[in-house]
Amino acid sequence: DTGVSQNPRHKITKRGQNVTFRCDPISEHNRLYWYRQTLGQGPEFLTYFQNEAQLEKSRLLSDRFSAERPKGSFSTLEIQRTEQGDSAMYLCASSPKGQRNTEAFFGQGTRLTVV
Amino acid sequence: DQQVKQNSPSLSVQEGRISILNCDYTNSMFDYFLWYKKYPAEGPTFLISISSIKDKNEDGRFTVFLNKSAKHLSLHIVPSQPGDSAVYFCAASEGADDKIIFGKGTRLHILP
């Protein structure tokens, strides 16, 4: 297993365009998280899934953001009508099945720049 | 409202000496605490954790101390090495929720 994989690594888009990011978690991990990190800040929680069920969404996740995890495997995060304030590093993480109180493993992130 | 606070944005330590990174939290329901390390252009990597039933956890050069009454934890790195230069994030989770909340991070510089 190569760990959590995120694609693309970098994305530059014009304001108003839609973008979609993909995350492939570590196999057998039933928890999948999305975080956003901006300069000088720690990762900010956006949403997370238990298998295919989306359990919680942060108030940071406006209605322009949507996340899915069909079949409980990979996940996508879509941002519609991007704004310059959406420029950030988007991080995905996963954690093992059935183990509470365990660390989440992060991917390398997708850096989004909205111009 | 920052539930996990790292009040020192940066810290410089001489190579070979001890590095101490501090973290405070406000949510008394947190029962699991983690430290992550992050290099530029990479995702955070897990370093060490501690459950609220313990007050100390050690792994090689890294030791985490938890003071529940003060809602404070610290990460000790000894001896500090050049490869330890990175941003360190303190994080915490609450019960079965397992959502991990991060602090803003402390940038550690190890000086030669």
mmCIF file of N, CA, C and O in Angstrom, chain A residues 3-98:
data_model
loop_
_atom_site.group_PDB
_atom_site.id
_atom_site.type_symbol
_atom_site.label_atom_id
_atom_site.label_comp_id
_atom_site.label_asym_id
_atom_site.label_seq_id
_atom_site.Cartn_x
_atom_site.Cartn_y
_atom_site.Cartn_z
ATOM 1 N N GLY A 3 -0.057 4.361 0.695
ATOM 2 C CA GLY A 3 -0.526 5.457 1.520
ATOM 3 C C GLY A 3 -1.684 6.171 0.863
ATOM 4 O O GLY A 3 -2.229 5.757 -0.156
ATOM 5 N N VAL A 4 -2.042 7.296 1.455
ATOM 6 C CA VAL A 4 -3.142 8.099 0.938
ATOM 7 C C VAL A 4 -2.660 8.862 -0.295
ATOM 8 O O VAL A 4 -1.619 9.521 -0.251
ATOM 9 N N SER A 5 -3.430 8.761 -1.367
ATOM 10 C CA SER A 5 -3.052 9.392 -2.619
ATOM 11 C C SER A 5 -4.045 10.481 -2.984
ATOM 12 O O SER A 5 -5.264 10.263 -2.927
ATOM 13 N N GLN A 6 -3.545 11.643 -3.357
ATOM 14 C CA GLN A 6 -4.410 12.745 -3.748
ATOM 15 C C GLN A 6 -4.026 13.241 -5.142
ATOM 16 O O GLN A 6 -2.848 13.376 -5.454
ATOM 17 N N ASN A 7 -5.054 13.513 -5.924
ATOM 18 C CA ASN A 7 -4.840 14.031 -7.270
ATOM 19 C C ASN A 7 -5.845 15.129 -7.593
ATOM 20 O O ASN A 7 -7.008 15.050 -7.185
ATOM 21 N N PRO A 8 -5.409 16.166 -8.320
ATOM 22 C CA PRO A 8 -4.023 16.430 -8.699
ATOM 23 C C PRO A 8 -3.220 16.978 -7.524
ATOM 24 O O PRO A 8 -3.787 17.273 -6.478
ATOM 25 N N ARG A 9 -1.936 17.137 -7.672
ATOM 26 C CA ARG A 9 -1.121 17.750 -6.624
ATOM 27 C C ARG A 9 -1.279 19.259 -6.647
ATOM 28 O O ARG A 9 -1.224 19.904 -5.585
ATOM 29 N N HIS A 10 -1.437 19.796 -7.822
ATOM 30 C CA HIS A 10 -1.594 21.246 -7.965
ATOM 31 C C HIS A 10 -2.720 21.525 -8.953
ATOM 32 O O HIS A 10 -2.885 20.791 -9.935
ATOM 33 N N LYS A 11 -3.461 22.592 -8.686
ATOM 34 C CA LYS A 11 -4.532 22.998 -9.597
ATOM 35 C C LYS A 11 -4.619 24.511 -9.608
ATOM 36 O O LYS A 11 -4.752 25.131 -8.546
ATOM 37 N N ILE A 12 -4.515 25.087 -10.793
ATOM 38 C CA ILE A 12 -4.712 26.521 -10.958
ATOM 39 C C ILE A 12 -5.978 26.689 -11.778
ATOM 40 O O ILE A 12 -6.133 26.082 -12.835
ATOM 41 N N THR A 13 -6.882 27.497 -11.283
ATOM 42 C CA THR A 13 -8.146 27.675 -11.971
ATOM 43 C C THR A 13 -8.557 29.134 -11.935
ATOM 44 O O THR A 13 -8.131 29.899 -11.074
ATOM 45 N N LYS A 14 -9.380 29.502 -12.881
ATOM 46 C CA LYS A 14 -9.899 30.866 -12.908
ATOM 47 C C LYS A 14 -11.114 30.963 -11.993
ATOM 48 O O LYS A 14 -11.894 30.009 -11.852
ATOM 49 N N ARG A 15 -11.251 32.125 -11.407
ATOM 50 C CA ARG A 15 -12.390 32.375 -10.538
ATOM 51 C C ARG A 15 -13.691 32.079 -11.267
ATOM 52 O O ARG A 15 -13.867 32.450 -12.425
ATOM 53 N N GLY A 16 -14.577 31.371 -10.579
ATOM 54 C CA GLY A 16 -15.857 31.043 -11.185
ATOM 55 C C GLY A 16 -15.932 29.654 -11.777
ATOM 56 O O GLY A 16 -17.025 29.145 -12.044
ATOM 57 N N GLN A 17 -14.763 29.035 -11.972
ATOM 58 C CA GLN A 17 -14.738 27.676 -12.519
ATOM 59 C C GLN A 17 -14.985 26.662 -11.409
ATOM 60 O O GLN A 17 -14.807 26.940 -10.220
ATOM 61 N N ASN A 18 -15.374 25.461 -11.820
ATOM 62 C CA ASN A 18 -15.553 24.350 -10.887
ATOM 63 C C ASN A 18 -14.291 23.482 -10.888
ATOM 64 O O ASN A 18 -13.654 23.312 -11.935
ATOM 65 N N VAL A 19 -13.954 22.951 -9.730
ATOM 66 C CA VAL A 19 -12.811 22.034 -9.638
ATOM 67 C C VAL A 19 -13.218 20.817 -8.828
ATOM 68 O O VAL A 19 -14.095 20.889 -7.962
ATOM 69 N N THR A 20 -12.570 19.710 -9.130
ATOM 70 C CA THR A 20 -12.814 18.464 -8.387
ATOM 71 C C THR A 20 -11.491 17.823 -8.035
ATOM 72 O O THR A 20 -10.601 17.708 -8.877
ATOM 73 N N PHE A 21 -11.378 17.411 -6.779
ATOM 74 C CA PHE A 21 -10.183 16.735 -6.297
ATOM 75 C C PHE A 21 -10.543 15.302 -5.922
ATOM 76 O O PHE A 21 -11.656 15.028 -5.472
ATOM 77 N N ARG A 22 -9.557 14.431 -6.056
ATOM 78 C CA ARG A 22 -9.786 13.031 -5.724
ATOM 79 C C ARG A 22 -8.840 12.588 -4.612
ATOM 80 O O ARG A 22 -7.677 13.004 -4.554
ATOM 81 N N CYS A 23 -9.351 11.710 -3.754
ATOM 82 C CA CYS A 23 -8.534 11.133 -2.688
ATOM 83 C C CYS A 23 -8.743 9.627 -2.672
ATOM 84 O O CYS A 23 -9.882 9.148 -2.614
ATOM 85 N N ASP A 24 -7.663 8.885 -2.712
ATOM 86 C CA ASP A 24 -7.704 7.429 -2.548
ATOM 87 C C ASP A 24 -7.089 7.093 -1.193
ATOM 88 O O ASP A 24 -5.880 7.277 -0.996
ATOM 89 N N PRO A 25 -7.883 6.603 -0.262
ATOM 90 C CA PRO A 25 -7.374 6.334 1.076
ATOM 91 C C PRO A 25 -6.566 5.034 1.104
ATOM 92 O O PRO A 25 -6.518 4.300 0.118
ATOM 93 N N ILE A 26 -5.964 4.784 2.253
ATOM 94 C CA ILE A 26 -5.295 3.505 2.469
ATOM 95 C C ILE A 26 -6.367 2.407 2.490
ATOM 96 O O ILE A 26 -7.449 2.601 3.053
ATOM 97 N N SER A 27 -6.053 1.295 1.855
ATOM 98 C CA SER A 27 -7.016 0.195 1.765
ATOM 99 C C SER A 27 -7.510 -0.224 3.149
ATOM 100 O O SER A 27 -6.749 -0.245 4.109
ATOM 101 N N GLU A 28 -8.764 -0.520 3.236
ATOM 102 C CA GLU A 28 -9.425 -0.994 4.461
ATOM 103 C C GLU A 28 -9.684 0.117 5.479
ATOM 104 O O GLU A 28 -10.267 -0.147 6.527
ATOM 105 N N HIS A 29 -9.248 1.326 5.203
ATOM 106 C CA HIS A 29 -9.551 2.423 6.127
ATOM 107 C C HIS A 29 -10.986 2.863 5.895
ATOM 108 O O HIS A 29 -11.346 3.263 4.792
ATOM 109 N N ASN A 30 -11.801 2.819 6.947
ATOM 110 C CA ASN A 30 -13.203 3.162 6.738
ATOM 111 C C ASN A 30 -13.483 4.638 6.999
ATOM 112 O O ASN A 30 -14.503 5.165 6.612
ATOM 113 N N ARG A 31 -12.552 5.316 7.649
ATOM 114 C CA ARG A 31 -12.722 6.739 7.911
ATOM 115 C C ARG A 31 -11.919 7.540 6.890
ATOM 116 O O ARG A 31 -10.757 7.223 6.627
ATOM 117 N N LEU A 32 -12.561 8.567 6.334
ATOM 118 C CA LEU A 32 -11.872 9.442 5.389
ATOM 119 C C LEU A 32 -12.227 10.874 5.739
ATOM 120 O O LEU A 32 -13.402 11.205 5.930
ATOM 121 N N TYR A 33 -11.206 11.711 5.822
ATOM 122 C CA TYR A 33 -11.372 13.101 6.240
ATOM 123 C C TYR A 33 -10.904 14.048 5.137
ATOM 124 O O TYR A 33 -9.949 13.756 4.433
ATOM 125 N N TRP A 34 -11.533 15.207 5.079
ATOM 126 C CA TRP A 34 -11.037 16.311 4.262
ATOM 127 C C TRP A 34 -10.739 17.488 5.179
ATOM 128 O O TRP A 34 -11.548 17.834 6.055
ATOM 129 N N TYR A 35 -9.571 18.074 4.957
ATOM 130 C CA TYR A 35 -9.153 19.263 5.689
ATOM 131 C C TYR A 35 -8.692 20.316 4.680
ATOM 132 O O TYR A 35 -8.319 20.002 3.545
ATOM 133 N N ARG A 36 -8.675 21.548 5.123
ATOM 134 C CA ARG A 36 -8.142 22.644 4.314
ATOM 135 C C ARG A 36 -7.099 23.373 5.157
ATOM 136 O O ARG A 36 -7.314 23.610 6.349
ATOM 137 N N GLN A 37 -5.993 23.709 4.509
ATOM 138 C CA GLN A 37 -4.949 24.435 5.221
ATOM 139 C C GLN A 37 -4.531 25.662 4.430
ATOM 140 O O GLN A 37 -4.191 25.574 3.254
ATOM 141 N N THR A 38 -4.569 26.804 5.100
ATOM 142 C CA THR A 38 -4.079 28.040 4.502
ATOM 143 C C THR A 38 -2.804 28.459 5.212
ATOM 144 O O THR A 38 -2.457 27.926 6.270
ATOM 145 N N LEU A 39 -2.115 29.429 4.627
ATOM 146 C CA LEU A 39 -0.804 29.837 5.126
ATOM 147 C C LEU A 39 -0.877 30.286 6.583
ATOM 148 O O LEU A 39 -1.728 31.100 6.940
ATOM 149 N N GLY A 40 -0.019 29.721 7.401
ATOM 150 C CA GLY A 40 0.049 30.117 8.798
ATOM 151 C C GLY A 40 -1.008 29.488 9.693
ATOM 152 O O GLY A 40 -1.085 29.814 10.880
ATOM 153 N N GLN A 41 -1.810 28.622 9.130
ATOM 154 C CA GLN A 41 -2.861 27.967 9.897
ATOM 155 C C GLN A 41 -2.631 26.465 9.944
ATOM 156 O O GLN A 41 -1.920 25.904 9.120
ATOM 157 N N GLY A 42 -3.247 25.816 10.921
ATOM 158 C CA GLY A 42 -3.248 24.372 10.932
ATOM 159 C C GLY A 42 -4.338 23.840 10.022
ATOM 160 O O GLY A 42 -5.181 24.599 9.538
ATOM 161 N N PRO A 43 -4.351 22.546 9.773
ATOM 162 C CA PRO A 43 -5.429 21.960 8.972
ATOM 163 C C PRO A 43 -6.792 22.210 9.633
ATOM 164 O O PRO A 43 -6.955 21.986 10.836
ATOM 165 N N GLU A 44 -7.734 22.694 8.838
ATOM 166 C CA GLU A 44 -9.074 22.967 9.337
ATOM 167 C C GLU A 44 -10.018 21.881 8.832
ATOM 168 O O GLU A 44 -10.081 21.617 7.627
ATOM 169 N N PHE A 45 -10.752 21.285 9.741
ATOM 170 C CA PHE A 45 -11.659 20.201 9.410
ATOM 171 C C PHE A 45 -12.765 20.685 8.484
ATOM 172 O O PHE A 45 -13.388 21.725 8.716
ATOM 173 N N LEU A 46 -13.021 19.913 7.409
ATOM 174 C CA LEU A 46 -14.117 20.224 6.491
ATOM 175 C C LEU A 46 -15.257 19.212 6.616
ATOM 176 O O LEU A 46 -16.408 19.579 6.818
ATOM 177 N N THR A 47 -14.912 17.930 6.474
ATOM 178 C CA THR A 47 -15.934 16.893 6.515
ATOM 179 C C THR A 47 -15.275 15.538 6.689
ATOM 180 O O THR A 47 -14.066 15.407 6.503
ATOM 181 N N TYR A 48 -16.070 14.537 7.094
ATOM 182 C CA TYR A 48 -15.512 13.194 7.124
ATOM 183 C C TYR A 48 -16.582 12.132 6.880
ATOM 184 O O TYR A 48 -17.782 12.392 7.030
ATOM 185 N N PHE A 49 -16.118 10.980 6.437
ATOM 186 C CA PHE A 49 -16.962 9.862 6.059
ATOM 187 C C PHE A 49 -16.616 8.631 6.892
ATOM 188 O O PHE A 49 -15.457 8.386 7.213
ATOM 189 N N GLN A 50 -17.640 7.881 7.195
ATOM 190 C CA GLN A 50 -17.493 6.531 7.717
ATOM 191 C C GLN A 50 -18.039 5.643 6.608
ATOM 192 O O GLN A 50 -19.240 5.653 6.340
ATOM 193 N N ASN A 51 -17.149 4.914 5.959
ATOM 194 C CA ASN A 51 -17.517 4.197 4.726
ATOM 195 C C ASN A 51 -18.109 5.214 3.754
ATOM 196 O O ASN A 51 -17.498 6.225 3.487
ATOM 197 N N GLU A 52 -19.325 4.972 3.240
ATOM 198 C CA GLU A 52 -19.886 5.914 2.267
ATOM 199 C C GLU A 52 -20.727 7.008 2.913
ATOM 200 O O GLU A 52 -21.160 7.936 2.231
ATOM 201 N N ALA A 53 -20.938 6.912 4.216
ATOM 202 C CA ALA A 53 -21.793 7.876 4.901
ATOM 203 C C ALA A 53 -20.999 9.113 5.330
ATOM 204 O O ALA A 53 -19.977 9.006 6.008
ATOM 205 N N GLN A 54 -21.519 10.271 4.939
ATOM 206 C CA GLN A 54 -20.897 11.531 5.361
ATOM 207 C C GLN A 54 -21.440 11.868 6.743
ATOM 208 O O GLN A 54 -22.639 12.137 6.896
ATOM 209 N N LEU A 55 -20.574 11.867 7.751
ATOM 210 C CA LEU A 55 -21.025 11.987 9.133
ATOM 211 C C LEU A 55 -21.145 13.419 9.610
ATOM 212 O O LEU A 55 -21.978 13.721 10.460
ATOM 213 N N GLU A 56 -20.279 14.272 9.161
ATOM 214 C CA GLU A 56 -20.300 15.641 9.654
ATOM 215 C C GLU A 56 -19.699 16.579 8.613
ATOM 216 O O GLU A 56 -18.774 16.218 7.895
ATOM 217 N N LYS A 57 -20.266 17.762 8.550
ATOM 218 C CA LYS A 57 -19.723 18.809 7.688
ATOM 219 C C LYS A 57 -19.485 20.058 8.517
ATOM 220 O O LYS A 57 -20.364 20.479 9.269
ATOM 221 N N SER A 58 -18.323 20.643 8.356
ATOM 222 C CA SER A 58 -18.001 21.870 9.064
ATOM 223 C C SER A 58 -18.786 23.038 8.474
ATOM 224 O O SER A 58 -19.164 23.027 7.304
ATOM 225 N N ARG A 59 -18.978 24.069 9.302
ATOM 226 C CA ARG A 59 -19.625 25.276 8.777
ATOM 227 C C ARG A 59 -18.742 25.965 7.753
ATOM 228 O O ARG A 59 -19.191 26.837 7.014
ATOM 229 N N LEU A 60 -17.454 25.561 7.706
ATOM 230 C CA LEU A 60 -16.554 26.088 6.678
ATOM 231 C C LEU A 60 -16.967 25.598 5.292
ATOM 232 O O LEU A 60 -16.616 26.201 4.284
ATOM 233 N N LEU A 61 -17.687 24.491 5.245
ATOM 234 C CA LEU A 61 -18.067 23.879 3.983
ATOM 235 C C LEU A 61 -19.344 24.539 3.479
ATOM 236 O O LEU A 61 -20.450 24.111 3.815
ATOM 237 N N SER A 62 -19.157 25.596 2.661
ATOM 238 C CA SER A 62 -20.323 26.306 2.147
ATOM 239 C C SER A 62 -21.054 25.436 1.129
ATOM 240 O O SER A 62 -20.588 24.359 0.754
ATOM 241 N N ASP A 63 -22.200 25.948 0.640
ATOM 242 C CA ASP A 63 -22.986 25.156 -0.298
ATOM 243 C C ASP A 63 -22.299 25.021 -1.658
ATOM 244 O O ASP A 63 -22.767 24.293 -2.525
ATOM 245 N N ARG A 64 -21.173 25.713 -1.842
ATOM 246 C CA ARG A 64 -20.425 25.539 -3.092
ATOM 247 C C ARG A 64 -19.531 24.284 -3.031
ATOM 248 O O ARG A 64 -19.000 23.865 -4.043
ATOM 249 N N PHE A 65 -19.395 23.749 -1.839
ATOM 250 C CA PHE A 65 -18.538 22.578 -1.639
ATOM 251 C C PHE A 65 -19.410 21.329 -1.510
ATOM 252 O O PHE A 65 -20.422 21.342 -0.803
ATOM 253 N N SER A 66 -18.975 20.261 -2.164
ATOM 254 C CA SER A 66 -19.655 18.988 -1.964
ATOM 255 C C SER A 66 -18.631 17.871 -1.992
ATOM 256 O O SER A 66 -17.669 17.900 -2.762
ATOM 257 N N ALA A 67 -18.829 16.911 -1.119
ATOM 258 C CA ALA A 67 -17.916 15.775 -1.041
ATOM 259 C C ALA A 67 -18.727 14.495 -1.132
ATOM 260 O O ALA A 67 -19.844 14.420 -0.625
ATOM 261 N N GLU A 68 -18.125 13.513 -1.776
ATOM 262 C CA GLU A 68 -18.771 12.224 -1.921
ATOM 263 C C GLU A 68 -17.762 11.118 -1.686
ATOM 264 O O GLU A 68 -16.563 11.306 -1.889
ATOM 265 N N ARG A 69 -18.281 9.981 -1.292
ATOM 266 C CA ARG A 69 -17.435 8.798 -1.167
ATOM 267 C C ARG A 69 -18.259 7.583 -1.592
ATOM 268 O O ARG A 69 -18.691 6.773 -0.770
ATOM 269 N N PRO A 70 -18.469 7.471 -2.891
ATOM 270 C CA PRO A 70 -19.286 6.360 -3.388
ATOM 271 C C PRO A 70 -18.630 5.019 -3.074
ATOM 272 O O PRO A 70 -17.410 4.874 -3.204
ATOM 273 N N LYS A 71 -19.432 4.070 -2.632
ATOM 274 C CA LYS A 71 -18.956 2.723 -2.333
ATOM 275 C C LYS A 71 -17.920 2.683 -1.215
ATOM 276 O O LYS A 71 -17.262 1.667 -1.003
ATOM 277 N N GLY A 72 -17.767 3.766 -0.520
ATOM 278 C CA GLY A 72 -16.859 3.754 0.624
ATOM 279 C C GLY A 72 -15.398 3.594 0.307
ATOM 280 O O GLY A 72 -14.609 3.208 1.169
ATOM 281 N N SER A 73 -15.020 3.908 -0.948
ATOM 282 C CA SER A 73 -13.605 3.773 -1.298
ATOM 283 C C SER A 73 -12.990 5.158 -1.484
ATOM 284 O O SER A 73 -12.781 5.860 -0.513
ATOM 285 N N PHE A 74 -12.741 5.571 -2.718
ATOM 286 C CA PHE A 74 -12.164 6.892 -2.952
ATOM 287 C C PHE A 74 -13.206 7.972 -2.663
ATOM 288 O O PHE A 74 -14.413 7.695 -2.551
ATOM 289 N N SER A 75 -12.721 9.185 -2.538
ATOM 290 C CA SER A 75 -13.617 10.313 -2.280
ATOM 291 C C SER A 75 -13.282 11.445 -3.242
ATOM 292 O O SER A 75 -12.149 11.568 -3.714
ATOM 293 N N THR A 76 -14.281 12.255 -3.540
ATOM 294 C CA THR A 76 -14.065 13.466 -4.326
ATOM 295 C C THR A 76 -14.572 14.672 -3.558
ATOM 296 O O THR A 76 -15.539 14.584 -2.801
ATOM 297 N N LEU A 77 -13.878 15.776 -3.743
ATOM 298 C CA LEU A 77 -14.283 17.059 -3.179
ATOM 299 C C LEU A 77 -14.434 18.024 -4.350
ATOM 300 O O LEU A 77 -13.483 18.249 -5.091
ATOM 301 N N GLU A 78 -15.636 18.549 -4.524
ATOM 302 C CA GLU A 78 -15.887 19.474 -5.618
ATOM 303 C C GLU A 78 -16.154 20.857 -5.066
ATOM 304 O O GLU A 78 -16.874 21.015 -4.070
ATOM 305 N N ILE A 79 -15.572 21.846 -5.704
ATOM 306 C CA ILE A 79 -15.840 23.239 -5.380
ATOM 307 C C ILE A 79 -16.437 23.890 -6.608
ATOM 308 O O ILE A 79 -15.825 23.910 -7.677
ATOM 309 N N GLN A 80 -17.626 24.407 -6.468
ATOM 310 C CA GLN A 80 -18.281 25.090 -7.590
ATOM 311 C C GLN A 80 -18.072 26.596 -7.482
ATOM 312 O O GLN A 80 -17.946 27.138 -6.378
ATOM 313 N N ARG A 81 -18.016 27.234 -8.636
ATOM 314 C CA ARG A 81 -17.897 28.702 -8.704
ATOM 315 C C ARG A 81 -16.779 29.186 -7.779
ATOM 316 O O ARG A 81 -17.004 29.960 -6.838
ATOM 317 N N THR A 82 -15.579 28.708 -8.027
ATOM 318 C CA THR A 82 -14.462 28.995 -7.140
ATOM 319 C C THR A 82 -14.258 30.488 -6.937
ATOM 320 O O THR A 82 -14.495 31.310 -7.834
ATOM 321 N N GLU A 83 -13.798 30.819 -5.740
ATOM 322 C CA GLU A 83 -13.476 32.195 -5.357
ATOM 323 C C GLU A 83 -12.004 32.230 -4.934
ATOM 324 O O GLU A 83 -11.422 31.203 -4.577
ATOM 325 N N GLN A 84 -11.428 33.429 -4.946
ATOM 326 C CA GLN A 84 -10.017 33.544 -4.586
ATOM 327 C C GLN A 84 -9.773 33.049 -3.160
ATOM 328 O O GLN A 84 -8.717 32.498 -2.862
ATOM 329 N N GLY A 85 -10.741 33.217 -2.300
ATOM 330 C CA GLY A 85 -10.609 32.756 -0.924
ATOM 331 C C GLY A 85 -10.571 31.249 -0.784
ATOM 332 O O GLY A 85 -10.271 30.732 0.294
ATOM 333 N N ASP A 86 -10.856 30.532 -1.868
ATOM 334 C CA ASP A 86 -10.780 29.071 -1.833
ATOM 335 C C ASP A 86 -9.349 28.580 -2.020
ATOM 336 O O ASP A 86 -9.082 27.380 -1.840
ATOM 337 N N SER A 87 -8.442 29.476 -2.387
ATOM 338 C CA SER A 87 -7.039 29.093 -2.581
ATOM 339 C C SER A 87 -6.476 28.567 -1.267
ATOM 340 O O SER A 87 -6.508 29.245 -0.236
ATOM 341 N N ALA A 88 -5.999 27.337 -1.292
ATOM 342 C CA ALA A 88 -5.525 26.667 -0.080
ATOM 343 C C ALA A 88 -4.959 25.309 -0.472
ATOM 344 O O ALA A 88 -5.030 24.892 -1.630
ATOM 345 N N MET A 89 -4.414 24.643 0.532
ATOM 346 C CA MET A 89 -4.026 23.244 0.384
ATOM 347 C C MET A 89 -5.181 22.399 0.903
ATOM 348 O O MET A 89 -5.635 22.598 2.034
ATOM 349 N N TYR A 90 -5.660 21.482 0.102
ATOM 350 C CA TYR A 90 -6.743 20.597 0.515
ATOM 351 C C TYR A 90 -6.143 19.232 0.825
ATOM 352 O O TYR A 90 -5.534 18.579 -0.027
ATOM 353 N N LEU A 91 -6.329 18.824 2.068
ATOM 354 C CA LEU A 91 -5.704 17.604 2.566
ATOM 355 C C LEU A 91 -6.749 16.523 2.814
ATOM 356 O O LEU A 91 -7.832 16.801 3.334
ATOM 357 N N CYS A 92 -6.406 15.315 2.444
ATOM 358 C CA CYS A 92 -7.247 14.156 2.707
ATOM 359 C C CYS A 92 -6.506 13.242 3.672
ATOM 360 O O CYS A 92 -5.271 13.159 3.638
ATOM 361 N N ALA A 93 -7.235 12.601 4.550
ATOM 362 C CA ALA A 93 -6.631 11.667 5.494
ATOM 363 C C ALA A 93 -7.563 10.482 5.684
ATOM 364 O O ALA A 93 -8.773 10.586 5.468
ATOM 365 N N SER A 94 -6.999 9.351 6.083
ATOM 366 C CA SER A 94 -7.833 8.191 6.391
ATOM 367 C C SER A 94 -7.337 7.528 7.667
ATOM 368 O O SER A 94 -6.190 7.731 8.080
ATOM 369 N N SER A 95 -8.224 6.793 8.311
ATOM 370 C CA SER A 95 -7.839 6.068 9.519
ATOM 371 C C SER A 95 -8.478 4.683 9.499
ATOM 372 O O SER A 95 -9.478 4.462 8.818
ATOM 373 N N PRO A 96 -7.876 3.735 10.245
ATOM 374 C CA PRO A 96 -8.263 2.327 10.126
ATOM 375 C C PRO A 96 -9.664 1.994 10.625
ATOM 376 O O PRO A 96 -10.223 2.671 11.479
ATOM 377 N N LYS A 97 -10.171 0.922 10.142
ATOM 378 C CA LYS A 97 -11.498 0.444 10.495
ATOM 379 C C LYS A 97 -11.539 -0.029 11.931
ATOM 380 O O LYS A 97 -10.682 -0.771 12.377
ATOM 381 N N GLY A 98 -12.588 0.437 12.645
ATOM 382 C CA GLY A 98 -12.882 -0.137 13.946
ATOM 383 C C GLY A 98 -11.937 0.232 15.062
ATOM 384 O O GLY A 98 -12.047 -0.272 16.166
#
